[in-house]
mmCIF file of C-alpha atoms and ligand atoms in Angstrom:
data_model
loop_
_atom_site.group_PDB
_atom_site.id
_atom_site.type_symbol
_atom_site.label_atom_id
_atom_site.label_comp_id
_atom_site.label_asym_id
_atom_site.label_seq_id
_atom_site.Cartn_x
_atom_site.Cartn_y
_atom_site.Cartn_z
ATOM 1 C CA UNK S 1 6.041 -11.894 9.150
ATOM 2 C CA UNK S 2 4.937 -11.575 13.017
ATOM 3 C CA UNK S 3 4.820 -15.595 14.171
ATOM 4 C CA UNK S 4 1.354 -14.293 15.864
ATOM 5 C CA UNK S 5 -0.325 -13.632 12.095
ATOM 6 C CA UNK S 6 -3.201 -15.857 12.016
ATOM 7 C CA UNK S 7 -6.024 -16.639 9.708
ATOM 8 C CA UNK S 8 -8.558 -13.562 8.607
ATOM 9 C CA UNK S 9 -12.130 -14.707 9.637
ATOM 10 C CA UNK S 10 -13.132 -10.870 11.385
ATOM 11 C CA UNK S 11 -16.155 -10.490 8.858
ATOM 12 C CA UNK S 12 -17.087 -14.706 9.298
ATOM 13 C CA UNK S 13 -20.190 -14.150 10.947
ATOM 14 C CA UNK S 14 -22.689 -11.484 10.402
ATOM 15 C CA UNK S 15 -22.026 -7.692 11.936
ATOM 16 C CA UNK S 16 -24.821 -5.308 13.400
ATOM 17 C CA UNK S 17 -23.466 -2.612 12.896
ATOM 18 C CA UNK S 18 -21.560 -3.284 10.726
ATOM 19 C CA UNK S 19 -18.275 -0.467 11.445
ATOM 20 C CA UNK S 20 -16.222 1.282 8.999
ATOM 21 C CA UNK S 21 -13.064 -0.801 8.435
ATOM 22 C CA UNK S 22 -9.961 0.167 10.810
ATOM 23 C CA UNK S 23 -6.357 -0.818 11.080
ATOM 24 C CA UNK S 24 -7.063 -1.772 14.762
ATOM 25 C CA UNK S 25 -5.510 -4.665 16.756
ATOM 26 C CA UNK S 26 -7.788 -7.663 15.230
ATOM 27 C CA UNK S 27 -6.697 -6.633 11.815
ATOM 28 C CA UNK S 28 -3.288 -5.962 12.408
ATOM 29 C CA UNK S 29 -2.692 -9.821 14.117
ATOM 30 C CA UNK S 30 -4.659 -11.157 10.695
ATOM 31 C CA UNK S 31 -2.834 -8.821 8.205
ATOM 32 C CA UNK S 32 -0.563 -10.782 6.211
ATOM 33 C CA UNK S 33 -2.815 -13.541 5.555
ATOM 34 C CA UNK S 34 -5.917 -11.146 5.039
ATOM 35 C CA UNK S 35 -3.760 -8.722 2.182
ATOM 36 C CA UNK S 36 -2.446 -12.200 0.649
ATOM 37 C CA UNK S 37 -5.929 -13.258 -0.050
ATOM 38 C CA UNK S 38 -7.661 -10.375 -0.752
ATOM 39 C CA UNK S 39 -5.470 -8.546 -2.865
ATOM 40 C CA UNK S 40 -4.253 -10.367 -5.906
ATOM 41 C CA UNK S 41 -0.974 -11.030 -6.908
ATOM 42 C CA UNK S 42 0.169 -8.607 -3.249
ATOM 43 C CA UNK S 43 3.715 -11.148 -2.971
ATOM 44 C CA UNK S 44 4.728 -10.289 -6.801
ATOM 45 C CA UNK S 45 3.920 -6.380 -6.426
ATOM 46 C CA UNK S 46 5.801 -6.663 -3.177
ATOM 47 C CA UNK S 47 9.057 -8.407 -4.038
ATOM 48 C CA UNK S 48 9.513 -6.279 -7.583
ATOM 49 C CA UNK S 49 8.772 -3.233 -5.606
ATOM 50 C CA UNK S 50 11.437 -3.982 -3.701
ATOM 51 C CA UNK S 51 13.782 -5.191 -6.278
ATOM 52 C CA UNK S 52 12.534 -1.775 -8.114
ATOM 53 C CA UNK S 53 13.436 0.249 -5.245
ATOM 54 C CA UNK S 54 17.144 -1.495 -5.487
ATOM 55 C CA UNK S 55 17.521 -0.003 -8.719
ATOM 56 C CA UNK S 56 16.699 3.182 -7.927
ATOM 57 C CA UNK S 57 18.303 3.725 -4.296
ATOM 58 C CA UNK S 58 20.983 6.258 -4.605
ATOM 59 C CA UNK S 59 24.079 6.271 -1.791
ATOM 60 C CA UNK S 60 23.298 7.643 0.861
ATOM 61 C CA UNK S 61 20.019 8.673 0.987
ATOM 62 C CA UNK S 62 16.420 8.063 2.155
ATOM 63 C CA UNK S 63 13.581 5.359 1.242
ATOM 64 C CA UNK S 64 10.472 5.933 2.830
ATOM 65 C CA UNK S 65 7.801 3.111 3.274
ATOM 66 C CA UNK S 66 4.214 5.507 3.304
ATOM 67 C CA UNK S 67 1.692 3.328 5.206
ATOM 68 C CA UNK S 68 4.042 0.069 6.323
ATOM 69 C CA UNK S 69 1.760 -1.862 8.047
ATOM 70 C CA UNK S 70 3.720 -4.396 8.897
ATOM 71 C CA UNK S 71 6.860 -3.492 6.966
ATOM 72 C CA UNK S 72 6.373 -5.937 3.788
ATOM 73 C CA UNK S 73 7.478 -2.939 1.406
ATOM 74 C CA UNK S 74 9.965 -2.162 3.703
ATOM 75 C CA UNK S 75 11.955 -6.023 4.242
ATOM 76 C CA UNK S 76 11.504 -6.051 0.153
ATOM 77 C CA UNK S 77 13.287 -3.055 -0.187
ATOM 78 C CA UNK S 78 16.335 -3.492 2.480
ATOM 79 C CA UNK S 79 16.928 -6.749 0.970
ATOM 80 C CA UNK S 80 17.708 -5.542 -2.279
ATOM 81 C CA UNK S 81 19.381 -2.292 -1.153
ATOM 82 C CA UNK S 82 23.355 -2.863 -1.896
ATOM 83 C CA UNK S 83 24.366 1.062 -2.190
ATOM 84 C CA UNK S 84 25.855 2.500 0.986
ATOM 85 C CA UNK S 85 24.447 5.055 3.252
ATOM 86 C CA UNK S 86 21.117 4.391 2.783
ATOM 87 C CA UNK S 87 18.518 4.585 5.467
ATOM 88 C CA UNK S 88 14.681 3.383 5.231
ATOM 89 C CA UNK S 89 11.946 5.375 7.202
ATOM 90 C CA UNK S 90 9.068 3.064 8.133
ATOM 91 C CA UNK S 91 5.867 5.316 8.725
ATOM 92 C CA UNK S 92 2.449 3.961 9.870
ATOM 93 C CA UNK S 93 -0.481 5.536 11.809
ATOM 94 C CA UNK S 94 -1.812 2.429 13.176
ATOM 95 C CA UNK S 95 -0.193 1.660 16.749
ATOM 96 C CA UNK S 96 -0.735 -1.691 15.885
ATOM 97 C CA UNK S 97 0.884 -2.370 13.165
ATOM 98 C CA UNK S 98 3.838 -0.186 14.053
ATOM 99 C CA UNK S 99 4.344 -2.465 16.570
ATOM 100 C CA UNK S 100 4.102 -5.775 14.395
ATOM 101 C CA UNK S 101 6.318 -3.439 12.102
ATOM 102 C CA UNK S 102 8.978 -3.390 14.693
ATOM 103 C CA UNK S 103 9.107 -6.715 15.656
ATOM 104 C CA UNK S 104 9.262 -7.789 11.880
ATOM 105 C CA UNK S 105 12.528 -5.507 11.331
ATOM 106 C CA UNK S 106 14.009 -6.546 14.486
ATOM 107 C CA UNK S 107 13.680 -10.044 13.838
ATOM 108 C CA UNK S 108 15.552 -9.515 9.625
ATOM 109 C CA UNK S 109 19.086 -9.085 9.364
ATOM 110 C CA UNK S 110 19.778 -7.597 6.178
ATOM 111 C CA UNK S 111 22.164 -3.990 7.037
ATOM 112 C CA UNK S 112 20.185 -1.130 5.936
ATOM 113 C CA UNK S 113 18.937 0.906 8.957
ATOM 114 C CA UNK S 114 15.017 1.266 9.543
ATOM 115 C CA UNK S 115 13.427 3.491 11.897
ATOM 116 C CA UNK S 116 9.799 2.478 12.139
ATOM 117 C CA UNK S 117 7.746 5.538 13.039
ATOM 118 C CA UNK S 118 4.111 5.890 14.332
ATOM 119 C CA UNK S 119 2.666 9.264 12.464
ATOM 120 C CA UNK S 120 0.244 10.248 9.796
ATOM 121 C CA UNK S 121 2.090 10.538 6.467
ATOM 122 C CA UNK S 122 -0.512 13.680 5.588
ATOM 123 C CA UNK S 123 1.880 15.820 7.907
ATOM 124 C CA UNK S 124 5.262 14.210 8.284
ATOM 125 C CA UNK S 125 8.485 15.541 6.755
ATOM 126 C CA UNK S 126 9.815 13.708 3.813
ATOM 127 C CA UNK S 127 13.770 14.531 2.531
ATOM 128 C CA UNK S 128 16.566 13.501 0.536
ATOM 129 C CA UNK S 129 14.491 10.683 -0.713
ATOM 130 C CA UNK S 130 15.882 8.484 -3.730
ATOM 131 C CA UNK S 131 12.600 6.017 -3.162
ATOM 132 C CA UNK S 132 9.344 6.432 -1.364
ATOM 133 C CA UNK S 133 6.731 3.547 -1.820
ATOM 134 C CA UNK S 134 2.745 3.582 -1.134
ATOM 135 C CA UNK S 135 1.973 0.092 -1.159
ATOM 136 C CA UNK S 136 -1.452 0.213 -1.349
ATOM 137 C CA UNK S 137 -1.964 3.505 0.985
ATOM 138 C CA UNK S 138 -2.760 6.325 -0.769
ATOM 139 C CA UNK S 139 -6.288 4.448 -1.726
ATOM 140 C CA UNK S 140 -7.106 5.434 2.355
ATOM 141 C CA UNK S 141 -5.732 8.952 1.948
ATOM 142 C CA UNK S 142 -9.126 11.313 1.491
ATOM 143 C CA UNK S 143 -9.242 12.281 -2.073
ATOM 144 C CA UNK S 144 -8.792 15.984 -1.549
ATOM 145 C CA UNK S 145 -5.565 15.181 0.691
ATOM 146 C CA UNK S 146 -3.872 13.205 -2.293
ATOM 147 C CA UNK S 147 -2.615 16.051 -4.843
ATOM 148 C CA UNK S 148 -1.013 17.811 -1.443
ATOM 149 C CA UNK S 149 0.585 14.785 -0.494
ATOM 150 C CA UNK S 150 2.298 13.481 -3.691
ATOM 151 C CA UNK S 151 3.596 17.045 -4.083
ATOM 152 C CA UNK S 152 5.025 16.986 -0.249
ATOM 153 C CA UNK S 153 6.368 13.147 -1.742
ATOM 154 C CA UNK S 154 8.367 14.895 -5.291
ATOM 155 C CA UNK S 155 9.682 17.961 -3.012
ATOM 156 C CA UNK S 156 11.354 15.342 -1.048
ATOM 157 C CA UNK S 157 12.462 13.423 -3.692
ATOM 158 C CA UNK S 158 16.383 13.588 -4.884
ATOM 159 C CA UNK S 159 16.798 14.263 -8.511
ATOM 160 C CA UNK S 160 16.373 10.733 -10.240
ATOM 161 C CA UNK S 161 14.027 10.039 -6.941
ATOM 162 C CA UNK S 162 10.741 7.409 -7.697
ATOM 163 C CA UNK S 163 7.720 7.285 -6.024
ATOM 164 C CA UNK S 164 6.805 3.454 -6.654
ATOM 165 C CA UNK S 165 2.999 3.596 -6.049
ATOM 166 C CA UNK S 166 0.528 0.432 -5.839
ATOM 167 C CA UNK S 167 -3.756 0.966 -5.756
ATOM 168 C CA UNK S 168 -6.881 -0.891 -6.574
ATOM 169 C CA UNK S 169 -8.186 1.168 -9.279
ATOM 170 C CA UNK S 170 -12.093 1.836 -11.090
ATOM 171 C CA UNK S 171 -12.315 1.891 -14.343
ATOM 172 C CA UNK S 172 -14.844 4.502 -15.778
ATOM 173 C CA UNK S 173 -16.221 2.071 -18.148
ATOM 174 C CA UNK S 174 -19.045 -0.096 -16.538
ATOM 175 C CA UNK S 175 -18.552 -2.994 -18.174
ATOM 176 C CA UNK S 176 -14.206 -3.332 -17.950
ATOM 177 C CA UNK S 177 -15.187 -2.473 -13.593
ATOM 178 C CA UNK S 178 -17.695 -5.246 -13.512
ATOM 179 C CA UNK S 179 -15.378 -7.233 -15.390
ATOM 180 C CA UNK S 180 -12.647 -6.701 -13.017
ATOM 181 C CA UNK S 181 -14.401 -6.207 -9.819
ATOM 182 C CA UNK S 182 -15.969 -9.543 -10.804
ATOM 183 C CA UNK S 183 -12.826 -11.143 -11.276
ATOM 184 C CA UNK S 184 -11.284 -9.636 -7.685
ATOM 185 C CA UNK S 185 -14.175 -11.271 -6.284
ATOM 186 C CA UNK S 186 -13.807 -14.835 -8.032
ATOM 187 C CA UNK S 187 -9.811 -14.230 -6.787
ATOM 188 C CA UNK S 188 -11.323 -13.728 -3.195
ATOM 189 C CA UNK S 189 -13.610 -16.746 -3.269
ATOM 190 C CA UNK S 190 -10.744 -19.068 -4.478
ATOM 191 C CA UNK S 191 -8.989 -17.929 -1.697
ATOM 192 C CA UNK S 192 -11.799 -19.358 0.871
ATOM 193 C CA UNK S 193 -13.663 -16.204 1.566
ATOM 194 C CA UNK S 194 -17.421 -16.456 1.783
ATOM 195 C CA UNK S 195 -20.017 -14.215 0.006
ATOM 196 C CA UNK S 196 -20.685 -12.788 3.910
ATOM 197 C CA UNK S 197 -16.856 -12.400 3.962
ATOM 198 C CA UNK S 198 -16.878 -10.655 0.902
ATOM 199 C CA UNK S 199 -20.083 -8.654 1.381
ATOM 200 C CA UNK S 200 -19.626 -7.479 4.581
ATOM 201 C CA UNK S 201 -15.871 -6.142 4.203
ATOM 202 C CA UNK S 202 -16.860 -4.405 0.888
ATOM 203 C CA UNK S 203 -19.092 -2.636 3.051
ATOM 204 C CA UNK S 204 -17.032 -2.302 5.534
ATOM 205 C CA UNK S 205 -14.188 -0.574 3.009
ATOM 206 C CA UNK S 206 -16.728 1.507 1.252
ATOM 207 C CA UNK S 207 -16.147 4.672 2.843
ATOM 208 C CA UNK S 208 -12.508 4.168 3.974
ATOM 209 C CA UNK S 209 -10.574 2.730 0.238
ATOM 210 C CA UNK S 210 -11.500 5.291 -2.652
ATOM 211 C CA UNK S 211 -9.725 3.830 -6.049
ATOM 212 C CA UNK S 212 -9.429 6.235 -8.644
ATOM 213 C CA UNK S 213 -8.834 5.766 -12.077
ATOM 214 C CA UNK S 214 -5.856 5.001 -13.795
ATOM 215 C CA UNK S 215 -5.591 8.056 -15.364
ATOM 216 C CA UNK S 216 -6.375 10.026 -12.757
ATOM 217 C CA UNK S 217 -3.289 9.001 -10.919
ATOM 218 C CA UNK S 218 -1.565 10.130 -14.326
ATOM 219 C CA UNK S 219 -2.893 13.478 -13.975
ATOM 220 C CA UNK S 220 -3.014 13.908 -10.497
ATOM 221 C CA UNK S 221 1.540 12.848 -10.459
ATOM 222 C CA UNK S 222 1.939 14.986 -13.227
ATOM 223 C CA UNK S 223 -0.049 17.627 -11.471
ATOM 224 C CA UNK S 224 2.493 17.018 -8.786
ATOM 225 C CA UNK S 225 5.487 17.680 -10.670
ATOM 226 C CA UNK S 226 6.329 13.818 -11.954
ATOM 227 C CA UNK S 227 7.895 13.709 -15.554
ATOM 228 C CA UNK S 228 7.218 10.418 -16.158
ATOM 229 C CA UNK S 229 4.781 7.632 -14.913
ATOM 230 C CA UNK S 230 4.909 4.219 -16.020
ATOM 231 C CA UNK S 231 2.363 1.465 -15.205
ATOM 232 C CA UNK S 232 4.194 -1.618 -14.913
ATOM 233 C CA UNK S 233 2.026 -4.031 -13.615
ATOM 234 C CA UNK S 234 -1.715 -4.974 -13.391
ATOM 235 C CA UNK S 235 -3.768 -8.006 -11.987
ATOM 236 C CA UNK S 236 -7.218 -7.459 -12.207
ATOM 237 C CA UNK S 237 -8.330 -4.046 -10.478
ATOM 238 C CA UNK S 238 -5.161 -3.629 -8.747
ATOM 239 C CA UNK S 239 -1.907 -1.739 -10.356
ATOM 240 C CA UNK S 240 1.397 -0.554 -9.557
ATOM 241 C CA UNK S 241 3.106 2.582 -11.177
ATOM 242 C CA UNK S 242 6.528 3.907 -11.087
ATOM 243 C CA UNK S 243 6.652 7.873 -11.257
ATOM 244 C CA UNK S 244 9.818 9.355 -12.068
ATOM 245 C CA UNK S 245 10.230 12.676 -10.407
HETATM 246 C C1 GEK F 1 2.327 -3.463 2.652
HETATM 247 N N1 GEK F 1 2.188 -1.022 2.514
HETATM 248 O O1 GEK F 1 2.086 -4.526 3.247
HETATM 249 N N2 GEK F 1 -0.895 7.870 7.770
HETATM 250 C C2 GEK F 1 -0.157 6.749 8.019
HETATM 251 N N3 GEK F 1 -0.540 5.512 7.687
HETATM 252 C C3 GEK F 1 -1.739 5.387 7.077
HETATM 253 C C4 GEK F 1 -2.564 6.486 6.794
HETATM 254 C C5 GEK F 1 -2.100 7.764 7.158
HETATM 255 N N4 GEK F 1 -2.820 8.857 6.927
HETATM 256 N N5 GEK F 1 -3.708 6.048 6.195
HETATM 257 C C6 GEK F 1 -3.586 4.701 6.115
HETATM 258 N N6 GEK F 1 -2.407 4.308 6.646
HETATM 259 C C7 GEK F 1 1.650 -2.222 3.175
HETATM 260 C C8 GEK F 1 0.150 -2.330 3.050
HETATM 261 S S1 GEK F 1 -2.207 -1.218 3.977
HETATM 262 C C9 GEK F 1 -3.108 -1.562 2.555
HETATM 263 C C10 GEK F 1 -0.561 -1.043 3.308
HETATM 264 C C11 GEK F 1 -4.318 -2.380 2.723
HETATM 265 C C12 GEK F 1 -1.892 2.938 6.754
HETATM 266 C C13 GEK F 1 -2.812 1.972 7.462
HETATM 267 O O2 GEK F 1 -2.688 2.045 8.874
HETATM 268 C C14 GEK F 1 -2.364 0.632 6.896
HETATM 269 O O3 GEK F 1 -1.412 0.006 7.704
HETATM 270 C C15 GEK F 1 -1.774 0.993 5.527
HETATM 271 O O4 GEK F 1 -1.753 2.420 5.454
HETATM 272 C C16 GEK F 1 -2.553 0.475 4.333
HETATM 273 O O5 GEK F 1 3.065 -3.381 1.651
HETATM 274 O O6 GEK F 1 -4.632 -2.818 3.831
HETATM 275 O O7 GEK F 1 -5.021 -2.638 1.625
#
C-alpha cells in the first residue's frame, strides 16, 4: 500500500470532544495498518475475496469495489482476474482515500483496467456487473439506506453476478456478543492498542458502524432479490458472505 501508511496512534491520547469517526486525511495516511489491527483476520478476507471474485468474473464485464478505501479489495481482485474484457470500478467518498486509492493502482501492474472514482455509492450507477464487493462498507451505510442499495447492487448484477459482502456483525444473544466482542477486543490488545485506544474509537464508531445480525443480512439480500447467500467465513464478530444473485 501507499509508502506514506504509517502507524495508527489518532485515539493515543485522550480526546475532548471526542468526534464521530471520519475517513478524513489522518485516517486515510494510517489506514492499512489501523484495518490490519483492528479488524481480525482483514489480509485472509481480502486475498480470498479476491481470489473469489476470480471465479466469478465473467468476460467482459464489470467488478465494482463499493467503499475502496485504499483499493485493497480492488489489487485482490485484478490480480486474480484472468478473463478478458473485464474492467474494475473503484468507488470511494472519502477524497482521501481516493487519492491513496490512485496512487496504489498506479503504482500495480497487473492488466485489468481500474477507474478509481470519488462518489457516494448510495447514488451511483452500477451495470453489467459479474462482481461487486463491500469490504467492510455497508456497516457505514445508514440502516434504512441498505435494502435500497443492495437492490440498486442485484439490478446491476449480470446473471450468475455475486455480491461478495464482508461486516462486523451483533449477535442477538448477549452472551455469544460479549463473547465475541470480548474476543475482538483481546485481538485488538494483542495487536498493541491500549484500553484508551480501544475505548475511545469504540466511541468514536458508535454512531457511524451499525453491525447487524447475521441473519438480518440473510433477509435483508433475499429481500433484495439474492437466491442464494452463503457465509463462508467468520473470525470472531466479523464475517464475509457470498450472495448469488
Ligand atoms: C478495504 N473496502 O480495504 N459512499 C462511498 N464510500 C463510502 C460510503 C458511501 N456512502 N460510506 C463509507 N464509505 C476497504 C475497506 S472501509 C472499512 C472499507 C473500515 C467508505 C469510507 O470512506 C471508507 O473508505 C470505506 O467505505 C469503509 O477492503 O474502515 O472498517
Amino acid at each position: 500500500m501507499t509508502s506514506s501508511s504509517r502507524k495508527d496512534t489518532l485515539y493515543a491520547s485522550p480526546q475532548y470532544p471526542l468526534a464521530d469517526f471520519a475517513f478524513d486525511e489522518r485516517v486515510a495516511g494510517v489506514f492499512p495498518d489501523m484495518i490490519r489491527r483492528s479488524v481480525p483476520a482483514y489480509g485472509s478476507v481480502t486475498g480470498l475475496l479476491g481470489l473469489v471474485a476470480g471465479e466469478y468474473a465473467q468476460p467482459h464485464s464489470r467488478l465494482y469495489d463499493l467503499g475502496c478505501s485504499l483499493g485493497a479489495a480492488t489489487l485482490a481482485m485484478r490480480r486474480r482476474i484472468t478473463q478478458p474484457g473485464c474492467r474494475i470500478i473503484a468507488i470511494d467518498n472519502s477524497p482521501a482515500m481516493v487519492e491513496g486509492c490512485r496512487e496504489n493502482i498506479a503504482a500495480d501492474n497487473a492488466p485489468t483496467p481500474v477507474d478509481v472514482v470519488c462518489a457516494d455509492i448510495r447514488d451511483c450507477a452500477l451495470e453489467g456487473a459479474s462482481v461487486v464487493t463491500m469490504n467492510f462498507t455497508l456497516q457505514f451505510v445508514t440502516p434504512e439506506e441498505r435494502l435500497p442499495l443492495l437492490r440498486r447492487i442485484r439490478a446491476g448484477l449480470l446473471p450468475g453476478g455475486v455480491l461478495l459482502l464482508a461486516e462486523k456483525l451483533r449477535f442477538t444473544d448477549t452472551a455469544e456478543q460479549a463473547t465475541l466482542e470480548g474476543l475482538h477486543f483481546a485481538f485488538k490488545r494483542a495487536n498493541g492498542y491500549s484500553e484508551l485506544e480501544i475505548s475511545q474509537k469504540r466511541a468514536a464508531l458508535e454512531r457511524v458502524l451499525l453491525p447487524d445480525t447475521l441473519e438480518a443480512h440473510r433477509a435483508r439480500l433475499q429481500a433484495a432479490g439474492f437466491s442464494q447467500i452463503i457465509p463462508w467465513f467468520q473470525a470472531f464478530n466479523f464475517a464475509a458472505l457470498l450472495a448469488i444473485r
